[in-house]
Amino acid sequence: MFSKPAMRAKIGVLVGLVVVAAALWMFQGLGSGRRDFILGLRWEKLTALILIGTSVAVATVLFQTVSRNRILTPSIMGFDALYLLIQTLAVAALGVAGFAMLAVGPKFLIETALMAVLALGLFGALLGRGGGTADDIARTILTGVVLGILFRAGSSLIGRLLDPNAYATVQAISFANFGRPNAALIGWGAALSLPAIAIALWLGPRLDVLGLGRDRAVTLGLNYRAMVMGTLALTAVLVAVSTALVGPVAFLGLIVAGLTHGLFPAARHRLRLLAAALIACLLLVLGQWVFERILGQQAVLSVVIEFVGGVLFLVLLLRGRIR
Amino acid sequence: MSEGIQIRGVTHRIHGAQILQPIDLSVPAGKMTALIGPNGAGKSTLVRLIARIDPLQNGDIHVGGLDVAATPSARLALELAFMGQHSGLVSRLRVRELVAFGRWPHCQGRPGPADHAAVGQALTDFDLMPLADRFMDELSGGQAQRAHLAMTVAQQTPWVLLDEPLNNLDLAHARALMVHLARLRDQGRSVLVVLHDLNFASGWADHVVSMKAGQVVAQGTPAEVLTEPRLSALYDTPITVGSYQDRPLILHHM
Amino acid sequence: MRDGRIRLLAGLVLAGLAVASLAVGAANVSVRDPQAWLVLTVSRVPRTLAAMLAGAALAVAGVVMQQIARNKFVEPSTTGAPEAAALGLIGITLIAPEAPIWVKMLAASVTALLGVTLFLQIIRRLPPKEVFLVPLAGLILAGILGAAVTWIGWGTDLLQYISIWLLTGEFSGVIAGRYELLWVAGLAAAIAWFAADRFSILGLGTESATALGLRPQAVMRLGLVVVAVVTAMVVSSVGMIPFVGLVVPNIVSRMLGDNLRRTLGPTAMGGAILVLGSDLVGRLVIHPYEVPAGTVLGVVGAALFLMLLWRRPRRVQ
């Protein structure tokens, strides 16, 4: 079941499923009128969903390797709330008009860069402490959760301090909505996350060593600190992309990581990253297809993800998986 | 002086494992009784059942004439006091406040002169007056143990039950605790204490009960129970016993 | 004694804040103006009282929850109770929209009680030595229940109410006739005061409590009811205000200890000060517009929580 050919077969099945889901998304229920227009819209959303799914999946796998823990995800640690805060600060600094006037691309690049720097500082300090006891880990997770609350409240506060106009702008980006991703950023997002994903894949073998823990990694000659910082930076960039496209994605990473671990236990990173990306895309595309076309509700997928992910987290917690 | 503890037909299962076989035991009043035996013998379980900390599954237990299963807990709290193995005190209480809670069964939070006197006496007896207004988390392990014992003693019950009170105490503090317990007995109270260290049992107890695998194996004076054949069988390892001033002396190194 | 001086200081601060709260607002009032009395009695006095009641009740509920869970990092908003109360409110709004207020409050209290009981069942299964898992589990449970609430809210178009109940507590909508439920919350907190010793003993552990003749399960049930009622009243009147029940009891505990008969009073005062103070700050900082007290506390409270989390414990030999 877990031999190399078997794993390859599973990947093949996943690829097939993703293709089917994409085809359903694109061509199901296509009426006769205005085909080109509708296909164009659907293609846009599809690329957005795939970009988001891949980014979140890779970010989560990387993060769990760095933190050596299956419960942690970037969003639990407040990464996406940090991004919201940066956005709000940008609006505060530039004013609504000024913010709107900035070109989409450069603004996004600057925000992402800021995010990477801040995330490195904050979470690098938290995770680099190397505290091994379960209590330390629990406190780190709790800190991340509270930081998320702090950043969200901070965004809300700054939003209120500004013009009510600005507040509405900030409010709109606070909820994940897979039904209406921010299409303008797809190009820029891809420009950032595709290289990041490529680097992650290239780092695959080194990540395997990183996952053995600080002591083993250092003994084997890995530059531990540089690897941790570099991986966190990649994570920050990928989270920035997915949050910019669709908002905070809460527990998607946890579900994907859990499923990946279940289907591909003890896989090497290159395989795991690929598998996680495929699973995430499948979940998002199929999930959004079900909710949008079958159930007629656009905005509900993220709520379901949060519910299922939360339950999964509690189960893992109660089973003592926090170690 | 109150009647003793009568235990009849008591069994106990935890998660499907039989911890106690049917136990029939009498613990005499007015004496210090030590409960000894290897790990897993069921000593803690038995004492907790007597003190009604855990609910009785089978059989009956009478303490000083009171049926443990049928008597209201508040009434039992006037008859017996229990000191367990502390899992860390989270509450931030001053020593005096902790000891004062020992009077709860008597005054329900409205202390009268008798209660204040009892608290003061307990603090004095355990040398805690200088520490009375310090917080518990500022004390050392030995001092905190004394404070918990003072609270148990302030309850002023005929029976005092303790579950391995000497764990984590160094020699000086362990001896001091046993001296306190002996004093309680001299004042007419009855003490039942679970002990690991056989020499402490030998040196201070009037009555010893040994348990193994959920059963009572032997009971009697220290000289009767702490013999070489009995102890070697109890712990499944040869044990050498000498004697000092008419008390058995268990020689660990031989 | 130090105790007395702390109480006096707290009382003075609270009185000062109350006076300031009566004076601050969008309209300018002077004492001679007959119109002023209208503003005061209909708007400012109720608002001031609401903030004090909510703060005091939440702080007391926090202490009670900490004694029950034997963990210093829990409070109503880290147990899922507000989200559970919101579920009850949504439920009753859908099933019986014409029901009187007290029925709705009862429904909210019942679901809040179920929520906090579920929380206790979950944390019972966690390893007891790992202190930080408890609030973590509570926050995740809150997230799960919150997702359920959001789903229902979306489907039934009640999302804006959920926003009001759960996301920001604010006092700007408080006028006479709209806040009286908070007195019920205050009453629940007062009941906790009468049982203060019992809660203190509960905090010693179920074994010690049993050994002293108390019935721990009964005391726990009482405590949970207090927490549930306070949560339900606050959520439905002004929206949930986070962190008060965590931060104030921890600060009071460091200064005065955990003998609840002595510390519940200062705790209640501390809660009132914190919430009233946050409301004042919210009213002043972008006058005449307002920042909700809940948002101010979201930032201040979270920061204080982090400080509490990482502060070195004092261990003196």
Short mmCIF file of N, CA and C in Angstrom, two decimals, chain A residues 50-171:
data_model
loop_
_atom_site.label_atom_id
_atom_site.label_comp_id
_atom_site.label_asym_id
_atom_site.label_seq_id
_atom_site.Cartn_x
_atom_site.Cartn_y
_atom_site.Cartn_z
N ILE A 50 -6.88 26.84 -7.92
CA ILE A 50 -5.70 25.96 -7.96
C ILE A 50 -4.51 26.66 -7.33
N LEU A 51 -4.37 27.95 -7.63
CA LEU A 51 -3.25 28.69 -7.04
C LEU A 51 -3.37 28.72 -5.52
N ILE A 52 -4.59 29.02 -5.05
CA ILE A 52 -4.79 29.09 -3.60
C ILE A 52 -4.52 27.73 -2.96
N GLY A 53 -5.13 26.69 -3.54
CA GLY A 53 -4.97 25.36 -2.96
C GLY A 53 -3.51 24.95 -2.88
N THR A 54 -2.80 25.15 -3.99
CA THR A 54 -1.40 24.75 -4.00
C THR A 54 -0.60 25.55 -2.98
N SER A 55 -0.85 26.85 -2.93
CA SER A 55 -0.10 27.69 -1.99
C SER A 55 -0.34 27.27 -0.56
N VAL A 56 -1.61 27.10 -0.21
CA VAL A 56 -1.93 26.72 1.17
C VAL A 56 -1.33 25.36 1.51
N ALA A 57 -1.45 24.42 0.58
CA ALA A 57 -0.94 23.07 0.84
C ALA A 57 0.56 23.09 1.07
N VAL A 58 1.28 23.73 0.16
CA VAL A 58 2.75 23.76 0.30
C VAL A 58 3.14 24.50 1.57
N ALA A 59 2.47 25.64 1.82
CA ALA A 59 2.80 26.42 3.03
C ALA A 59 2.62 25.57 4.27
N THR A 60 1.54 24.81 4.32
CA THR A 60 1.27 24.02 5.52
C THR A 60 2.28 22.90 5.69
N VAL A 61 2.58 22.20 4.62
CA VAL A 61 3.56 21.11 4.73
C VAL A 61 4.90 21.67 5.21
N LEU A 62 5.32 22.79 4.61
CA LEU A 62 6.58 23.40 5.02
C LEU A 62 6.54 23.77 6.50
N PHE A 63 5.44 24.38 6.91
CA PHE A 63 5.34 24.86 8.28
C PHE A 63 5.38 23.70 9.27
N GLN A 64 4.69 22.61 8.91
CA GLN A 64 4.67 21.48 9.82
C GLN A 64 6.04 20.81 9.91
N THR A 65 6.80 20.89 8.83
CA THR A 65 8.17 20.36 8.90
C THR A 65 9.02 21.20 9.83
N VAL A 66 8.92 22.51 9.69
CA VAL A 66 9.74 23.40 10.53
C VAL A 66 9.35 23.25 12.00
N SER A 67 8.08 23.17 12.27
CA SER A 67 7.65 23.12 13.66
C SER A 67 7.58 21.69 14.19
N ARG A 68 7.81 20.73 13.31
CA ARG A 68 7.83 19.31 13.69
C ARG A 68 6.57 18.94 14.45
N ASN A 69 5.46 19.32 13.90
CA ASN A 69 4.23 19.16 14.63
C ASN A 69 3.07 19.08 13.65
N ARG A 70 2.15 18.15 13.87
CA ARG A 70 1.09 17.97 12.88
C ARG A 70 -0.15 18.81 13.15
N ILE A 71 -0.15 19.50 14.25
CA ILE A 71 -1.33 20.30 14.55
C ILE A 71 -1.17 21.74 14.08
N LEU A 72 0.07 22.21 14.08
CA LEU A 72 0.30 23.59 13.70
C LEU A 72 0.08 23.82 12.21
N THR A 73 -0.52 24.95 11.90
CA THR A 73 -0.57 25.40 10.52
C THR A 73 -0.31 26.90 10.55
N PRO A 74 0.04 27.48 9.42
CA PRO A 74 0.30 28.92 9.43
C PRO A 74 -0.91 29.71 9.91
N SER A 75 -2.09 29.30 9.52
CA SER A 75 -3.24 30.12 9.88
C SER A 75 -3.54 30.03 11.37
N ILE A 76 -3.32 28.86 11.98
CA ILE A 76 -3.50 28.77 13.42
C ILE A 76 -2.54 29.70 14.13
N MET A 77 -1.36 29.85 13.58
CA MET A 77 -0.36 30.69 14.22
C MET A 77 -0.55 32.16 13.90
N GLY A 78 -1.58 32.50 13.20
CA GLY A 78 -1.87 33.90 13.00
C GLY A 78 -1.24 34.53 11.77
N PHE A 79 -0.67 33.72 10.86
CA PHE A 79 -0.05 34.28 9.66
C PHE A 79 -1.02 35.11 8.85
N ASP A 80 -2.22 34.56 8.60
CA ASP A 80 -3.12 35.30 7.73
C ASP A 80 -3.69 36.54 8.42
N ALA A 81 -3.84 36.45 9.74
CA ALA A 81 -4.29 37.65 10.46
C ALA A 81 -3.23 38.74 10.37
N LEU A 82 -1.95 38.32 10.37
CA LEU A 82 -0.86 39.28 10.22
C LEU A 82 -0.97 40.00 8.88
N TYR A 83 -1.31 39.24 7.84
CA TYR A 83 -1.44 39.85 6.53
C TYR A 83 -2.56 40.89 6.52
N LEU A 84 -3.68 40.53 7.16
CA LEU A 84 -4.78 41.49 7.26
C LEU A 84 -4.33 42.78 7.95
N LEU A 85 -3.54 42.59 9.00
CA LEU A 85 -3.09 43.76 9.74
C LEU A 85 -2.23 44.65 8.86
N ILE A 86 -1.36 44.02 8.08
CA ILE A 86 -0.50 44.80 7.19
C ILE A 86 -1.33 45.57 6.19
N GLN A 87 -2.33 44.90 5.63
CA GLN A 87 -3.23 45.57 4.69
C GLN A 87 -3.86 46.80 5.35
N THR A 88 -4.37 46.58 6.58
CA THR A 88 -5.04 47.67 7.27
C THR A 88 -4.08 48.81 7.54
N LEU A 89 -2.87 48.47 7.96
CA LEU A 89 -1.88 49.51 8.21
C LEU A 89 -1.57 50.28 6.94
N ALA A 90 -1.55 49.55 5.82
CA ALA A 90 -1.29 50.21 4.54
C ALA A 90 -2.39 51.22 4.23
N VAL A 91 -3.62 50.79 4.45
CA VAL A 91 -4.73 51.73 4.23
C VAL A 91 -4.61 52.91 5.17
N ALA A 92 -4.23 52.64 6.40
CA ALA A 92 -4.09 53.71 7.37
C ALA A 92 -3.00 54.68 6.97
N ALA A 93 -1.90 54.14 6.49
CA ALA A 93 -0.77 55.00 6.16
C ALA A 93 -1.03 55.83 4.90
N LEU A 94 -1.72 55.24 3.95
CA LEU A 94 -1.85 55.91 2.66
C LEU A 94 -3.20 56.57 2.46
N GLY A 95 -4.16 56.27 3.36
CA GLY A 95 -5.50 56.78 3.12
C GLY A 95 -6.20 55.94 2.07
N VAL A 96 -7.51 55.99 2.07
CA VAL A 96 -8.28 55.13 1.16
C VAL A 96 -7.94 55.43 -0.28
N ALA A 97 -7.92 56.72 -0.58
CA ALA A 97 -7.65 57.11 -1.97
C ALA A 97 -6.25 56.69 -2.36
N GLY A 98 -5.31 57.00 -1.48
CA GLY A 98 -3.92 56.65 -1.78
C GLY A 98 -3.76 55.15 -1.97
N PHE A 99 -4.42 54.40 -1.11
CA PHE A 99 -4.34 52.94 -1.19
C PHE A 99 -4.89 52.45 -2.52
N ALA A 100 -6.02 53.03 -2.90
CA ALA A 100 -6.65 52.57 -4.14
C ALA A 100 -5.81 52.94 -5.35
N MET A 101 -5.02 54.01 -5.17
CA MET A 101 -4.27 54.49 -6.34
C MET A 101 -3.02 53.68 -6.61
N LEU A 102 -2.53 53.00 -5.60
CA LEU A 102 -1.32 52.21 -5.83
C LEU A 102 -1.60 51.12 -6.86
N ALA A 103 -0.64 50.91 -7.69
CA ALA A 103 -0.80 49.83 -8.66
C ALA A 103 -0.90 48.51 -7.92
N VAL A 104 -1.78 47.68 -8.41
CA VAL A 104 -2.08 46.42 -7.72
C VAL A 104 -0.83 45.58 -7.50
N GLY A 105 -0.04 45.47 -8.54
CA GLY A 105 1.11 44.58 -8.48
C GLY A 105 2.15 45.00 -7.44
N PRO A 106 2.70 46.20 -7.59
CA PRO A 106 3.74 46.64 -6.64
C PRO A 106 3.23 46.64 -5.21
N LYS A 107 1.95 47.04 -5.03
CA LYS A 107 1.40 47.05 -3.68
C LYS A 107 1.45 45.64 -3.08
N PHE A 108 1.03 44.69 -3.88
CA PHE A 108 1.03 43.31 -3.44
C PHE A 108 2.44 42.84 -3.10
N LEU A 109 3.40 43.21 -3.95
CA LEU A 109 4.77 42.78 -3.69
C LEU A 109 5.30 43.35 -2.38
N ILE A 110 5.00 44.63 -2.16
CA ILE A 110 5.49 45.26 -0.94
C ILE A 110 4.86 44.62 0.28
N GLU A 111 3.52 44.41 0.20
CA GLU A 111 2.85 43.80 1.35
C GLU A 111 3.43 42.42 1.64
N THR A 112 3.66 41.66 0.60
CA THR A 112 4.20 40.32 0.78
C THR A 112 5.58 40.36 1.40
N ALA A 113 6.38 41.30 0.94
CA ALA A 113 7.73 41.41 1.49
C ALA A 113 7.67 41.75 2.98
N LEU A 114 6.81 42.71 3.31
CA LEU A 114 6.63 43.08 4.72
C LEU A 114 6.20 41.88 5.54
N MET A 115 5.27 41.15 4.98
CA MET A 115 4.75 39.97 5.66
C MET A 115 5.87 38.98 5.94
N ALA A 116 6.69 38.73 4.94
CA ALA A 116 7.77 37.77 5.12
C ALA A 116 8.70 38.22 6.23
N VAL A 117 9.04 39.50 6.23
CA VAL A 117 9.96 40.02 7.24
C VAL A 117 9.37 39.88 8.64
N LEU A 118 8.12 40.35 8.79
CA LEU A 118 7.48 40.29 10.11
C LEU A 118 7.30 38.85 10.58
N ALA A 119 6.86 38.01 9.65
CA ALA A 119 6.63 36.62 10.03
C ALA A 119 7.92 35.97 10.49
N LEU A 120 9.01 36.26 9.77
CA LEU A 120 10.30 35.72 10.18
C LEU A 120 10.65 36.16 11.58
N GLY A 121 10.46 37.45 11.84
CA GLY A 121 10.82 37.95 13.16
C GLY A 121 9.99 37.29 14.24
N LEU A 122 8.68 37.32 14.05
CA LEU A 122 7.76 36.85 15.08
C LEU A 122 7.85 35.34 15.26
N PHE A 123 7.61 34.63 14.17
CA PHE A 123 7.48 33.19 14.30
C PHE A 123 8.82 32.49 14.31
N GLY A 124 9.80 33.14 13.73
CA GLY A 124 11.14 32.59 13.84
C GLY A 124 11.57 32.55 15.29
N ALA A 125 11.27 33.62 16.01
CA ALA A 125 11.60 33.65 17.43
C ALA A 125 10.85 32.58 18.19
N LEU A 126 9.56 32.46 17.91
CA LEU A 126 8.73 31.48 18.61
C LEU A 126 9.19 30.06 18.35
N LEU A 127 9.43 29.75 17.07
CA LEU A 127 9.72 28.37 16.71
C LEU A 127 11.17 28.01 16.91
N GLY A 128 12.04 29.01 16.82
CA GLY A 128 13.45 28.70 16.91
C GLY A 128 13.93 28.42 18.32
N ARG A 129 13.01 28.61 19.28
CA ARG A 129 13.44 28.40 20.66
C ARG A 129 13.83 26.96 20.92
N GLY A 130 13.34 26.09 20.07
CA GLY A 130 13.72 24.69 20.22
C GLY A 130 13.17 24.07 21.48
N GLY A 131 12.20 24.68 22.10
CA GLY A 131 11.61 24.09 23.31
C GLY A 131 10.96 22.77 22.98
N GLY A 132 11.41 21.70 23.62
CA GLY A 132 10.96 20.39 23.20
C GLY A 132 9.76 19.85 23.94
N THR A 133 9.49 20.37 25.14
CA THR A 133 8.42 19.73 25.91
C THR A 133 7.06 20.03 25.30
N ALA A 134 6.14 19.14 25.59
CA ALA A 134 4.79 19.30 25.06
C ALA A 134 4.17 20.60 25.56
N ASP A 135 4.50 20.97 26.78
CA ASP A 135 3.98 22.21 27.34
C ASP A 135 4.46 23.42 26.56
N ASP A 136 5.74 23.39 26.18
CA ASP A 136 6.28 24.48 25.37
C ASP A 136 5.53 24.59 24.05
N ILE A 137 5.32 23.44 23.42
CA ILE A 137 4.64 23.46 22.13
C ILE A 137 3.24 24.00 22.30
N ALA A 138 2.56 23.54 23.34
CA ALA A 138 1.20 24.01 23.56
C ALA A 138 1.18 25.51 23.77
N ARG A 139 2.15 26.01 24.53
CA ARG A 139 2.19 27.44 24.76
C ARG A 139 2.46 28.21 23.47
N THR A 140 3.31 27.63 22.62
CA THR A 140 3.59 28.26 21.33
C THR A 140 2.33 28.33 20.48
N ILE A 141 1.60 27.24 20.44
CA ILE A 141 0.37 27.23 19.65
C ILE A 141 -0.61 28.26 20.21
N LEU A 142 -0.75 28.25 21.54
CA LEU A 142 -1.68 29.19 22.15
C LEU A 142 -1.27 30.62 21.84
N THR A 143 0.03 30.88 21.87
CA THR A 143 0.51 32.22 21.53
C THR A 143 0.11 32.58 20.12
N GLY A 144 0.28 31.62 19.20
CA GLY A 144 -0.10 31.89 17.82
C GLY A 144 -1.57 32.21 17.69
N VAL A 145 -2.39 31.43 18.38
CA VAL A 145 -3.83 31.68 18.31
C VAL A 145 -4.16 33.07 18.84
N VAL A 146 -3.56 33.41 19.99
CA VAL A 146 -3.85 34.72 20.57
C VAL A 146 -3.30 35.84 19.69
N LEU A 147 -2.15 35.61 19.09
CA LEU A 147 -1.62 36.60 18.15
C LEU A 147 -2.60 36.81 17.01
N GLY A 148 -3.18 35.70 16.52
CA GLY A 148 -4.18 35.84 15.47
C GLY A 148 -5.32 36.72 15.92
N ILE A 149 -5.79 36.49 17.16
CA ILE A 149 -6.88 37.32 17.69
C ILE A 149 -6.42 38.76 17.79
N LEU A 150 -5.20 38.94 18.29
CA LEU A 150 -4.67 40.30 18.46
C LEU A 150 -4.60 41.02 17.12
N PHE A 151 -4.07 40.35 16.10
CA PHE A 151 -3.94 41.00 14.80
C PHE A 151 -5.30 41.34 14.20
N ARG A 152 -6.24 40.39 14.34
CA ARG A 152 -7.57 40.66 13.81
C ARG A 152 -8.21 41.84 14.52
N ALA A 153 -8.11 41.83 15.86
CA ALA A 153 -8.68 42.95 16.62
C ALA A 153 -7.96 44.24 16.25
N GLY A 154 -6.64 44.14 16.09
CA GLY A 154 -5.87 45.32 15.71
C GLY A 154 -6.33 45.88 14.37
N SER A 155 -6.54 44.98 13.40
CA SER A 155 -7.05 45.44 12.11
C SER A 155 -8.37 46.15 12.28
N SER A 156 -9.23 45.53 13.10
CA SER A 156 -10.55 46.10 13.31
C SER A 156 -10.43 47.47 13.96
N LEU A 157 -9.54 47.57 14.94
CA LEU A 157 -9.37 48.83 15.65
C LEU A 157 -8.87 49.91 14.72
N ILE A 158 -7.83 49.59 13.97
CA ILE A 158 -7.27 50.59 13.05
C ILE A 158 -8.31 50.98 12.02
N GLY A 159 -9.06 49.98 11.55
CA GLY A 159 -10.11 50.28 10.60
C GLY A 159 -11.10 51.29 11.15
N ARG A 160 -11.44 51.10 12.45
CA ARG A 160 -12.40 52.02 13.05
C ARG A 160 -11.82 53.41 13.24
N LEU A 161 -10.52 53.44 13.52
CA LEU A 161 -9.89 54.73 13.75
C LEU A 161 -9.87 55.57 12.49
N LEU A 162 -9.89 54.87 11.37
CA LEU A 162 -9.91 55.59 10.10
C LEU A 162 -11.32 56.03 9.78
N ASP A 163 -11.44 56.62 8.67
CA ASP A 163 -12.71 56.89 8.05
C ASP A 163 -13.60 55.65 8.05
N PRO A 164 -14.90 55.85 8.24
CA PRO A 164 -15.83 54.73 8.03
C PRO A 164 -15.70 54.11 6.64
N ASN A 165 -15.34 54.90 5.66
CA ASN A 165 -15.14 54.35 4.32
C ASN A 165 -14.07 53.28 4.34
N ALA A 166 -12.97 53.63 4.94
CA ALA A 166 -11.86 52.67 4.99
C ALA A 166 -12.27 51.43 5.75
N TYR A 167 -13.07 51.65 6.78
CA TYR A 167 -13.49 50.51 7.59
C TYR A 167 -14.21 49.48 6.74
N ALA A 168 -15.03 49.98 5.81
CA ALA A 168 -15.76 49.04 4.97
C ALA A 168 -14.80 48.24 4.09
N THR A 169 -13.76 48.94 3.63
CA THR A 169 -12.77 48.24 2.80
C THR A 169 -12.12 47.11 3.58
N VAL A 170 -11.71 47.45 4.78
CA VAL A 170 -11.03 46.44 5.60
C VAL A 170 -11.98 45.30 5.94
N GLN A 171 -13.20 45.65 6.27
CA GLN A 171 -14.19 44.64 6.65
C GLN A 171 -14.34 43.60 5.54
#
